[in-house]
């Protein structure tokens, strides 16, 4: 609301600079101003505007990973993520918004400097209570909204002051039928002056108008002006004198909460990002906060604007603004419950990870992907708590959580981050145990996903030795799966099939399918393809399909379709190759598996070449290439897949000529990805449309 002068100033600053930082006290509206500036950016960035929310990130070591997640980057190489991001941005023209940087100021400054140097077409908008202190940085200090009668530049006399307009709008949301006439304009102005025009303070006050009149509210605030006092949190250099108004508003809101609401507010501060009601119940409920009270208390805190309620496709979630979370965390420390509630948070997310581990092979894989992705920030917070608390290495919790999250690291596509955590956990906890073997398995899968065959092979040997020492057959199977994947990446058909036979022998009589068993069936097909025995590769998949279909498993089955499509392609059965590749592409795209999607589209391109549809093939190669470019490891590093794609490119180029080939390829490469995949799934039809401005925007 308002802020037209600030928006104009941001446009002017970007006219001569590539880095603009919005500073100001917490609750002054930096994030909302940045959102408006991003949407109204002129000229519109050719490659879109990308929003990176940093408030849930507790450590700067994953800053580049967080930026990569906001971009269409799912890199699975072993390169440092900052290099991956810099290379991706190097030839693009886009606006990157880094929101809430003050707690990672040094890491943000270094990252911003690196990215600006690498990408001449990049502009960065930062929100932070502290400046980055970079030479290229242009600063805009965001002040509270104008209020009638205040001294200085924030005084306004004409029209409706922005602060009053915000109060009226929020009051109307809280109290149906609220009008300026009923409240009295003079009293509204007096309340806004008391709150010094600070947007967050105004919104907190507006929520109380359900219970109090504007006059009563203002009187109570004046009586409690110094209620909060100083906190342990540093007052940043950007904080002007009116930070007291925010402390007053938050402290007063806290006083007006019931004791149970205050206790829940404090305990909820351990969550990173958003959370659902069940998580709040599991983490926060005890004798003082019985289970049945948590949901009504969440509703009460949302009504008071302490929590933000967010309906999502996966259900209702809640989140807390940083300033309010910091206040809750301060009170949690004062209650002496900080470690206790963080342990409860860890227990809950460990239970979620275990459930995902046990349930992944089944019909709910899309739902599990969405749930785990929605809890990413909380998994990070739990892992950091395990790894940084003094007793962390001794109770194996980091190993247990990291190992149980193999589903998130491998099928859900976060191998770099998984390896980052697991290597730290394994180095800190070296005592042989079944929990450590599970962590070795998860780390090995992350290495396989990155194509780091040498490191994965060494880890497989370590896992095999530990399994023998403990007599753990499950761990032995895990070691063989990793070794089998390594052999497959290297194109070693005989070694792949030898390990498959060992795995299948060890899995006989299993009551339910295990991931190693499914991977063994998959590896058998891949091994036969590598050996040129394509009919055997197709036959090997029959049992895999039977098992997967019986249990509703999709992720491995779709890889089976990819391997069959490759076998059919090699046999010259191009229509059959298309059928299986389309089936795989549809599932892999729905499961957010970019490597699977790109592999399937590569096969579709080769099949199109085989059918004499070279223009379609070139377009599909472009669609696949835009995905491979986000992964950092074309064709998963498998030599045979690289050769097959190269042969398709050469055939299409020879048939079309260089100019026509490049035009068709570029059309696919610059297409909106959803449209590109949709085109790949159709037998015929128009080429996928170009992405255009905004189709890849992710503004949070």
XYZ file of C-alpha atoms in Angstrom:
700
model
C 0.000 0.000 0.000
C 1.473 3.313 -1.020
C 5.248 3.298 -1.552
C 5.061 4.955 -4.998
C 8.054 7.174 -4.185
C 10.141 4.203 -3.061
C 9.220 2.218 -6.178
C 10.276 5.121 -8.368
C 13.538 5.404 -6.445
C 14.271 1.687 -6.944
C 13.731 2.117 -10.693
C 16.111 5.094 -10.713
C 18.776 3.191 -8.779
C 18.611 0.236 -11.139
C 19.020 2.672 -14.011
C 22.681 3.019 -13.081
C 23.402 0.043 -10.821
C 22.995 -3.733 -10.750
C 22.736 -4.165 -6.969
C 20.135 -2.412 -4.818
C 19.691 -3.165 -1.116
C 16.531 -2.252 0.774
C 17.446 -1.734 4.420
C 15.322 -0.882 7.414
C 13.979 -2.121 10.709
C 12.162 -5.436 10.851
C 8.472 -5.030 10.062
C 8.900 -1.871 8.002
C 7.761 -3.564 4.778
C 10.998 -4.358 2.929
C 9.744 -7.685 1.602
C 6.436 -6.322 0.315
C 8.207 -3.416 -1.328
C 10.641 -5.829 -2.985
C 7.736 -7.948 -4.240
C 6.102 -4.944 -5.864
C 9.381 -3.738 -7.316
C 10.047 -7.197 -8.757
C 6.637 -7.441 -10.399
C 6.866 -3.930 -11.790
C 10.513 -4.157 -12.884
C 11.160 -2.125 -16.029
C 12.495 -3.081 -18.432
C 11.187 -6.593 -17.857
C 14.143 -8.984 -17.492
C 14.402 -11.254 -20.536
C 14.849 -14.373 -18.401
C 12.420 -13.475 -15.659
C 12.444 -12.534 -12.006
C 13.409 -15.082 -9.359
C 12.618 -14.853 -5.656
C 14.933 -16.444 -3.062
C 13.584 -16.610 0.508
C 16.496 -16.815 2.945
C 14.783 -16.450 6.315
C 14.458 -20.232 6.931
C 18.140 -20.836 6.124
C 20.137 -21.122 9.344
C 23.671 -21.546 7.888
C 25.359 -19.822 4.974
C 26.997 -23.015 3.697
C 23.795 -23.829 1.782
C 23.197 -20.334 0.403
C 24.144 -21.261 -3.170
C 21.989 -24.398 -2.933
C 19.018 -22.269 -1.891
C 19.524 -19.923 -4.837
C 19.811 -22.925 -7.165
C 16.500 -24.318 -5.883
C 14.759 -21.028 -6.638
C 16.155 -21.086 -10.170
C 15.366 -23.992 -12.512
C 18.565 -25.688 -11.359
C 18.720 -29.283 -10.132
C 22.459 -29.759 -10.514
C 23.724 -33.278 -9.861
C 27.403 -32.779 -10.516
C 30.189 -32.587 -7.943
C 31.051 -28.980 -8.776
C 30.765 -26.316 -6.056
C 27.218 -25.020 -6.223
C 28.312 -21.386 -6.391
C 30.176 -22.201 -9.624
C 27.116 -23.980 -10.999
C 24.884 -20.988 -10.258
C 27.418 -18.492 -11.634
C 27.770 -20.422 -14.898
C 24.017 -20.742 -15.260
C 23.509 -16.990 -14.812
C 26.499 -15.965 -16.941
C 24.592 -15.479 -20.213
C 21.170 -14.695 -18.790
C 19.410 -11.419 -18.127
C 17.320 -11.661 -14.994
C 16.443 -10.070 -11.678
C 17.342 -12.065 -8.577
C 15.661 -11.030 -5.313
C 17.401 -12.163 -2.111
C 14.937 -11.646 0.725
C 16.022 -11.420 4.396
C 19.820 -11.507 4.270
C 20.826 -9.955 7.605
C 21.563 -13.225 9.428
C 23.854 -14.394 6.590
C 25.348 -11.035 5.722
C 28.948 -12.115 5.073
C 27.962 -15.136 2.992
C 25.438 -13.068 1.042
C 27.991 -10.357 0.303
C 30.504 -12.871 -1.047
C 27.870 -14.690 -3.100
C 26.415 -11.504 -4.567
C 29.869 -10.234 -5.503
C 30.697 -13.551 -7.202
C 27.459 -13.699 -9.176
C 27.589 -10.078 -10.342
C 31.140 -10.603 -11.597
C 30.130 -13.748 -13.487
C 26.863 -12.513 -15.002
C 26.817 -9.092 -16.688
C 23.067 -9.376 -17.369
C 22.215 -10.013 -13.719
C 20.540 -7.503 -11.409
C 20.084 -8.246 -7.710
C 17.585 -6.739 -5.276
C 18.373 -7.448 -1.610
C 16.279 -6.956 1.523
C 18.218 -6.831 4.770
C 18.389 -4.999 8.075
C 22.097 -4.563 7.332
C 23.893 -3.427 4.208
C 26.200 -5.782 2.310
C 29.031 -3.215 2.263
C 29.874 -3.857 -1.387
C 31.267 -1.162 -3.668
C 28.547 -1.733 -6.275
C 25.731 -1.540 -3.720
C 23.091 1.183 -3.898
C 21.103 1.635 -0.679
C 17.499 2.572 -0.106
C 16.451 2.865 3.526
C 12.796 1.895 3.845
C 11.051 4.068 6.424
C 7.609 3.605 8.007
C 4.513 4.801 6.183
C 3.586 8.512 6.231
C 1.325 9.608 9.097
C -0.460 12.983 9.423
C 1.185 15.246 11.938
C 4.534 13.474 12.255
C 7.572 15.739 11.903
C 9.959 15.449 8.960
C 9.570 13.798 5.557
C 7.044 11.257 6.837
C 4.495 13.989 7.599
C 1.556 14.052 5.183
C -1.314 16.492 4.844
C -2.941 15.699 1.514
C -5.396 12.845 0.991
C -5.412 9.663 3.020
C -2.084 8.894 4.649
C -0.654 5.514 3.692
C -0.421 4.419 7.335
C -4.078 5.230 7.957
C -5.113 3.557 4.700
C -3.290 0.374 5.736
C -4.900 0.415 9.176
C -8.364 0.849 7.673
C -7.820 -1.959 5.145
C -6.565 -4.429 7.751
C -9.247 -3.429 10.242
C -11.923 -4.100 7.613
C -10.480 -7.588 7.147
C -10.531 -8.233 10.890
C -13.897 -6.592 11.634
C -16.542 -6.945 8.904
C -18.297 -3.648 8.331
C -15.509 -1.518 9.840
C -15.581 2.058 8.517
C -13.569 5.214 9.052
C -16.725 7.037 10.109
C -17.441 4.540 12.873
C -13.891 4.569 14.184
C -13.255 8.272 13.830
C -10.520 9.574 11.554
C -8.767 11.476 14.333
C -8.538 8.356 16.488
C -7.156 6.341 13.564
C -4.481 8.982 13.001
C -3.629 8.979 16.716
C -3.187 5.186 16.679
C -0.968 5.327 13.589
C 1.180 7.995 15.247
C 1.509 5.834 18.351
C 2.717 2.996 16.070
C 4.930 5.426 14.155
C 3.507 4.245 10.833
C 5.277 0.883 11.070
C 3.372 -1.608 8.842
C 3.834 -4.734 10.972
C 2.871 -2.864 14.137
C -0.236 -1.530 12.364
C -1.250 -5.020 11.236
C -0.814 -6.450 14.728
C -2.907 -3.629 16.153
C -5.629 -4.035 13.517
C -6.099 -7.667 14.538
C -7.009 -6.462 18.068
C -9.877 -4.310 16.818
C -12.128 -7.357 17.045
C -12.036 -6.879 20.822
C -11.231 -3.203 21.418
C -12.201 0.148 19.969
C -9.553 2.295 18.294
C -9.510 4.622 21.313
C -9.133 1.761 23.811
C -6.384 0.251 21.705
C -4.421 3.500 21.524
C -4.758 4.145 25.259
C -3.452 0.688 26.111
C -0.515 1.071 23.765
C 0.449 4.388 25.343
C 0.381 2.777 28.783
C 2.728 0.019 27.638
C 5.115 1.930 25.381
C 8.241 0.364 26.893
C 6.816 -3.070 27.563
C 9.418 -5.087 25.716
C 12.659 -3.336 26.494
C 15.931 -4.528 25.041
C 16.342 -8.098 23.788
C 19.408 -10.191 23.241
C 19.188 -9.451 19.528
C 21.562 -6.811 18.253
C 20.030 -3.559 17.071
C 21.266 -3.357 13.480
C 22.826 -0.225 12.097
C 19.753 0.405 9.930
C 17.383 0.468 12.899
C 16.149 4.038 13.463
C 14.581 5.288 16.693
C 11.130 3.984 15.724
C 12.210 0.353 16.318
C 10.756 0.990 19.796
C 7.287 1.207 18.242
C 7.642 -2.294 16.850
C 8.915 -3.670 20.144
C 5.975 -2.021 21.853
C 3.446 -3.482 19.408
C 4.889 -6.990 19.594
C 5.250 -6.902 23.359
C 1.734 -5.589 23.764
C 0.372 -8.268 21.399
C 2.229 -10.819 23.486
C 0.670 -9.482 26.698
C -2.812 -9.730 25.222
C -2.331 -13.386 24.307
C -3.474 -16.002 26.777
C -0.740 -17.908 28.656
C -1.319 -20.929 26.405
C -1.075 -18.774 23.268
C 2.176 -17.221 24.509
C 3.642 -20.656 25.231
C 2.687 -21.969 21.794
C 4.100 -18.821 20.143
C 7.436 -19.464 21.843
C 7.528 -23.154 20.950
C 6.529 -22.573 17.324
C 9.659 -20.449 16.891
C 11.728 -23.634 16.397
C 10.127 -24.247 13.003
C 11.949 -23.082 9.887
C 9.696 -21.862 7.104
C 6.169 -23.225 7.332
C 4.607 -26.115 9.234
C 1.281 -27.935 9.464
C -1.020 -28.443 12.427
C 0.130 -32.015 13.012
C 3.762 -30.898 13.239
C 2.766 -28.175 15.706
C 0.920 -30.745 17.803
C 3.777 -33.256 17.779
C 6.452 -30.677 18.582
C 4.628 -28.357 20.981
C 2.030 -30.408 22.870
C 2.664 -31.673 26.389
C 0.922 -31.545 29.772
C 0.918 -27.747 29.686
C -0.394 -27.689 26.103
C -2.648 -30.741 25.658
C -3.033 -32.140 22.138
C -6.629 -31.039 21.705
C -5.781 -27.389 22.440
C -3.137 -26.908 19.749
C -5.422 -26.432 16.729
C -7.674 -23.857 18.454
C -4.561 -22.031 19.658
C -3.133 -21.978 16.119
C -6.392 -20.454 14.919
C -6.266 -17.869 17.705
C -2.678 -16.876 16.859
C -3.608 -16.581 13.177
C -6.564 -14.364 14.113
C -4.138 -12.132 16.033
C -1.781 -11.979 12.986
C 0.991 -13.737 14.918
C 0.762 -16.605 12.431
C 0.038 -16.509 8.716
C -2.370 -19.201 7.541
C -1.524 -20.652 4.114
C -3.889 -23.052 2.328
C -1.923 -25.286 -0.059
C -2.697 -28.192 -2.365
C -1.330 -30.524 0.307
C -3.370 -28.988 3.141
C -3.225 -26.045 5.517
C 0.104 -24.702 6.710
C 1.223 -21.872 8.987
C 4.250 -19.647 9.111
C 5.531 -16.837 11.285
C 7.176 -13.623 10.166
C 10.846 -13.424 11.096
C 10.409 -10.568 13.543
C 7.723 -12.462 15.449
C 9.671 -15.722 15.319
C 12.709 -13.975 16.809
C 10.544 -12.662 19.634
C 9.171 -16.155 20.269
C 12.667 -17.641 20.242
C 13.776 -15.045 22.789
C 10.933 -16.085 25.096
C 11.637 -19.774 24.525
C 15.202 -19.259 25.736
C 13.862 -17.347 28.724
C 11.607 -20.278 29.571
C 14.605 -22.622 29.493
C 12.868 -24.803 26.890
C 15.040 -24.114 23.854
C 16.909 -27.448 23.738
C 13.842 -29.434 24.803
C 11.612 -28.107 22.018
C 14.359 -28.418 19.407
C 14.699 -32.075 20.405
C 10.943 -32.501 19.953
C 11.271 -30.869 16.524
C 14.037 -33.333 15.649
C 11.977 -36.310 16.865
C 9.018 -35.296 14.731
C 10.986 -34.840 11.533
C 12.915 -38.025 12.160
C 9.535 -39.781 12.388
C 8.461 -38.169 9.093
C 11.699 -39.325 7.432
C 11.269 -42.874 8.758
C 7.706 -42.950 7.476
C 8.871 -41.796 4.044
C 11.579 -44.474 4.061
C 9.039 -47.190 4.886
C 6.319 -45.925 2.517
C 8.208 -44.808 -0.579
C 7.601 -48.042 -2.499
C 3.889 -47.590 -2.992
C 1.193 -45.519 -4.670
C 1.827 -42.310 -2.717
C 5.147 -41.262 -4.248
C 3.814 -37.963 -5.695
C 2.304 -37.060 -2.319
C 5.511 -38.001 -0.520
C 7.556 -35.888 -2.916
C 5.333 -32.888 -2.229
C 5.337 -33.457 1.531
C 9.105 -33.843 1.806
C 9.673 -30.819 -0.420
C 7.316 -28.771 1.748
C 9.342 -29.717 4.840
C 12.745 -29.011 3.280
C 13.491 -26.070 5.568
C 12.561 -28.070 8.651
C 14.731 -31.021 7.597
C 17.624 -28.590 7.245
C 16.958 -27.134 10.688
C 16.779 -30.613 12.230
C 20.015 -31.724 10.551
C 21.820 -28.595 11.720
C 20.558 -29.135 15.274
C 21.878 -32.715 15.215
C 25.259 -31.671 13.898
C 25.871 -28.600 16.042
C 24.624 -29.487 19.527
C 27.341 -30.740 21.916
C 25.906 -34.251 22.304
C 24.992 -34.546 18.626
C 27.548 -37.112 17.437
C 26.912 -39.451 20.367
C 23.233 -40.295 19.923
C 23.514 -41.062 16.169
C 20.589 -38.736 15.376
C 22.393 -37.001 12.493
C 23.215 -40.367 10.925
C 19.703 -41.651 11.499
C 17.961 -38.603 10.051
C 20.373 -38.281 7.129
C 20.082 -41.987 6.360
C 16.285 -42.087 6.578
C 16.149 -39.130 4.174
C 17.715 -41.151 1.330
C 14.328 -40.765 -0.379
C 14.727 -36.984 -0.327
C 18.371 -36.995 -1.379
C 18.048 -39.551 -4.221
C 14.589 -40.025 -5.792
C 13.467 -36.486 -4.873
C 16.640 -34.992 -6.326
C 18.783 -33.305 -3.645
C 22.062 -35.266 -3.845
C 24.429 -32.324 -3.352
C 22.752 -31.265 -0.136
C 22.395 -34.842 1.077
C 26.085 -35.460 0.586
C 26.881 -32.176 2.337
C 25.064 -33.321 5.480
C 25.923 -37.017 5.361
C 29.661 -36.537 4.993
C 29.601 -34.239 8.025
C 27.567 -36.758 10.012
C 29.744 -39.723 9.007
C 32.923 -37.833 9.899
C 31.522 -36.892 13.323
C 30.201 -40.370 14.210
C 32.583 -43.158 13.199
C 31.373 -45.925 15.511
C 30.181 -48.970 13.463
C 26.412 -49.424 13.688
C 23.376 -50.281 11.596
C 22.439 -46.596 11.669
C 25.829 -45.672 10.238
C 25.430 -48.276 7.483
C 22.105 -46.685 6.516
C 23.821 -43.296 6.322
C 26.593 -44.791 4.173
C 23.914 -46.144 1.845
C 22.221 -42.758 1.571
C 25.533 -41.005 0.959
C 26.443 -43.564 -1.697
C 23.168 -42.955 -3.522
C 23.862 -39.209 -3.446
C 27.298 -39.833 -4.970
C 25.746 -42.050 -7.654
C 23.228 -39.317 -8.487
C 26.143 -36.902 -8.892
C 27.982 -39.332 -11.157
C 30.937 -39.462 -8.765
C 31.751 -43.082 -9.572
C 35.121 -43.113 -7.835
C 33.814 -41.807 -4.506
C 30.724 -44.031 -4.692
C 32.848 -47.120 -5.381
C 35.039 -46.382 -2.356
C 31.989 -45.860 -0.184
C 30.438 -49.118 -1.449
C 33.567 -50.956 -0.313
C 33.365 -49.300 3.109
C 29.680 -50.176 3.381
C 30.359 -53.808 2.374
C 33.117 -54.148 4.975
C 30.941 -52.650 7.711
C 28.063 -54.951 6.753
C 30.329 -57.973 7.044
C 31.602 -56.810 10.420
C 28.039 -56.424 11.730
C 26.556 -59.385 9.878
C 23.937 -57.059 8.377
C 22.446 -58.473 5.155
C 20.451 -55.323 4.434
C 23.612 -53.229 4.578
C 25.362 -55.733 2.289
C 22.537 -55.349 -0.244
C 22.851 -51.566 -0.014
C 26.571 -51.800 -0.754
C 25.922 -53.967 -3.827
C 23.301 -51.556 -5.168
C 25.806 -48.707 -5.000
C 28.489 -50.837 -6.670
C 25.995 -51.921 -9.358
C 25.075 -48.299 -10.087
C 28.768 -47.403 -10.368
C 29.322 -50.222 -12.867
C 26.291 -49.061 -14.836
C 27.554 -45.470 -14.984
C 30.908 -46.733 -16.243
C 29.267 -48.894 -18.898
C 30.595 -52.150 -17.404
C 27.988 -54.699 -18.493
C 29.555 -57.846 -17.000
C 30.191 -56.259 -13.590
C 26.677 -54.810 -13.528
C 25.086 -58.204 -14.232
C 27.333 -59.997 -11.743
C 26.211 -57.668 -8.976
C 22.590 -58.060 -10.096
C 22.815 -61.827 -9.657
C 24.259 -61.388 -6.173
C 21.512 -58.944 -5.231
C 18.693 -61.126 -6.529
C 20.061 -64.163 -4.704
C 20.130 -62.225 -1.440
C 16.598 -60.870 -1.883
C 14.832 -64.190 -2.500
C 11.905 -64.803 -0.204
C 11.434 -61.133 0.698
C 7.870 -60.557 1.896
C 7.629 -57.112 0.293
C 9.660 -55.453 -2.441
C 12.676 -53.514 -1.258
C 14.416 -50.710 -3.072
C 17.532 -52.902 -3.593
C 15.338 -55.595 -5.186
C 13.705 -53.138 -7.586
C 17.076 -51.615 -8.423
C 18.448 -55.101 -9.130
C 15.711 -55.758 -11.707
C 16.393 -52.347 -13.210
C 20.144 -52.997 -13.247
C 19.639 -56.309 -15.033
C 17.863 -54.554 -17.899
C 20.516 -51.840 -18.059
C 23.306 -54.436 -18.030
C 21.756 -56.319 -20.960
C 21.370 -53.054 -22.871
C 25.052 -52.280 -22.253
C 25.970 -55.749 -23.537
C 23.856 -55.310 -26.673
C 21.353 -57.993 -25.645
C 18.314 -55.801 -26.083
C 15.700 -58.570 -26.205
C 17.011 -59.774 -22.844
C 16.816 -56.200 -21.549
C 13.113 -56.077 -22.430
C 12.426 -59.506 -20.920
C 14.198 -58.532 -17.689
C 11.658 -55.783 -17.092
C 8.586 -58.017 -16.987
C 9.102 -59.019 -13.366
C 9.915 -55.427 -12.406
C 6.630 -54.221 -13.904
C 4.689 -56.961 -12.167
C 6.104 -56.035 -8.760
C 5.777 -52.273 -9.292
C 2.215 -52.499 -10.573
C 1.175 -54.710 -7.662
C 2.374 -52.094 -5.167
C 1.677 -48.912 -7.141
C 5.375 -47.997 -7.411
C 6.119 -45.446 -10.170
C 9.609 -43.998 -9.808
C 11.590 -47.182 -10.560
C 8.977 -48.445 -13.014
C 9.354 -45.289 -15.099
C 13.103 -45.901 -15.280
C 12.196 -49.373 -16.507
C 10.188 -47.755 -19.302
C 13.214 -45.629 -20.196
C 15.455 -48.691 -20.375
C 12.879 -50.543 -22.490
C 12.533 -47.561 -24.817
C 16.319 -47.596 -25.284
C 16.205 -51.326 -26.045
C 13.352 -50.900 -28.537
C 15.244 -48.069 -30.180
C 18.298 -50.278 -30.632
C 16.067 -52.970 -32.175
C 14.649 -50.483 -34.683
C 11.180 -50.583 -33.112
C 10.693 -46.843 -33.085
C 6.948 -46.738 -32.366
C 7.399 -49.079 -29.380
C 10.267 -46.886 -28.167
C 7.962 -43.862 -28.302
C 5.226 -45.602 -26.307
C 7.546 -46.452 -23.414
C 9.456 -43.159 -23.510
C 6.209 -41.168 -23.368
C 4.982 -43.248 -20.437
C 8.256 -42.561 -18.624
C 8.286 -38.842 -19.453
C 4.767 -38.365 -18.093
C 5.560 -40.060 -14.766
C 8.988 -38.502 -14.352
C 7.679 -35.010 -15.007
C 4.864 -35.530 -12.483
C 7.392 -36.827 -9.917
C 9.719 -33.854 -10.555
C 12.576 -36.125 -11.710
C 14.425 -33.946 -14.233
C 17.045 -36.566 -15.093
C 14.333 -39.106 -15.895
C 12.367 -36.526 -17.897
C 15.400 -35.521 -19.956
C 16.413 -39.146 -20.563
C 12.923 -39.993 -21.826
C 12.795 -36.957 -24.135
C 16.228 -37.881 -25.533
C 14.820 -41.296 -26.513
C 11.772 -39.647 -28.082
C 14.097 -37.484 -30.163
C 16.040 -40.535 -31.361
C 12.804 -42.378 -32.173
C 11.608 -39.376 -34.179
C 14.828 -39.500 -36.169
C 14.269 -43.191 -36.800
C 10.816 -42.386 -38.190
C 12.156 -39.632 -40.442
C 10.793 -36.785 -38.289
C 14.052 -34.871 -38.003
C 12.509 -31.456 -37.344
C 10.531 -32.880 -34.433
C 13.689 -34.625 -33.229
C 15.651 -31.359 -33.236
C 12.902 -29.625 -31.284
C 12.840 -32.440 -28.700
C 16.619 -32.316 -28.384
C 16.238 -28.651 -27.470
C 13.574 -29.433 -24.855
C 15.805 -32.104 -23.325
C 18.864 -29.847 -23.423
C 17.236 -27.140 -21.325
C 16.746 -29.808 -18.628
C 20.252 -31.258 -18.969
C 21.685 -27.756 -18.590
C 20.105 -27.528 -15.134
C 21.564 -30.897 -14.100
C 25.213 -30.269 -14.934
C 25.805 -33.840 -16.130
C 24.473 -34.572 -19.631
C 23.008 -38.035 -20.165
C 23.872 -38.866 -16.541
C 27.471 -39.427 -17.651
C 26.637 -42.824 -19.247
C 28.843 -43.139 -22.381
C 26.243 -45.109 -24.360
C 23.558 -42.491 -23.717
C 25.919 -39.692 -24.766
C 26.712 -41.550 -27.998
C 23.028 -42.172 -28.769
C 22.158 -38.501 -28.399
C 25.130 -37.434 -30.515
C 24.033 -39.805 -33.292
C 20.533 -38.317 -33.196
C 21.912 -34.779 -33.405
C 24.115 -35.655 -36.373
C 21.277 -37.345 -38.271
C 18.864 -34.477 -37.693
C 21.426 -31.848 -38.656
C 22.374 -33.728 -41.826
C 18.722 -34.060 -42.860
C 17.678 -30.478 -42.099
C 20.807 -28.455 -42.691
C 22.530 -26.354 -40.052
C 20.162 -23.372 -40.080
C 16.906 -25.334 -39.980
C 18.286 -27.699 -37.345
C 19.392 -24.820 -35.128
C 16.047 -23.047 -35.491
C 14.117 -26.162 -34.442
C 16.546 -26.893 -31.601
C 16.359 -23.303 -30.308
C 12.563 -23.402 -30.398
C 12.641 -26.432 -28.101
C 15.380 -25.040 -25.891
C 13.547 -21.766 -25.286
C 10.089 -23.330 -24.968
C 8.177 -23.205 -21.729
C 9.143 -26.515 -20.125
C 5.586 -27.624 -19.406
C 4.634 -26.957 -23.023
C 7.787 -28.745 -24.182
C 6.955 -31.873 -22.176
C 3.339 -31.723 -23.354
C 4.575 -31.607 -26.950
C 6.851 -34.588 -26.277
C 3.868 -36.556 -24.970
C 1.800 -35.963 -28.127
C 2.188 -38.072 -31.247
C 1.895 -35.028 -33.494
C 0.909 -31.419 -33.089
C 2.360 -27.910 -33.076
C 5.757 -27.153 -31.671
C 5.910 -26.009 -28.065
C 5.582 -22.220 -27.728
C 8.510 -20.122 -26.525
C 8.649 -19.409 -22.834
C 8.379 -15.655 -23.137
C 8.775 -13.284 -20.205
C 7.447 -14.488 -16.906
C 6.748 -18.144 -17.663
C 9.650 -19.224 -15.499
C 9.229 -16.608 -12.830
C 9.184 -17.950 -9.265
C 8.489 -15.172 -6.863
C 7.564 -17.201 -3.790
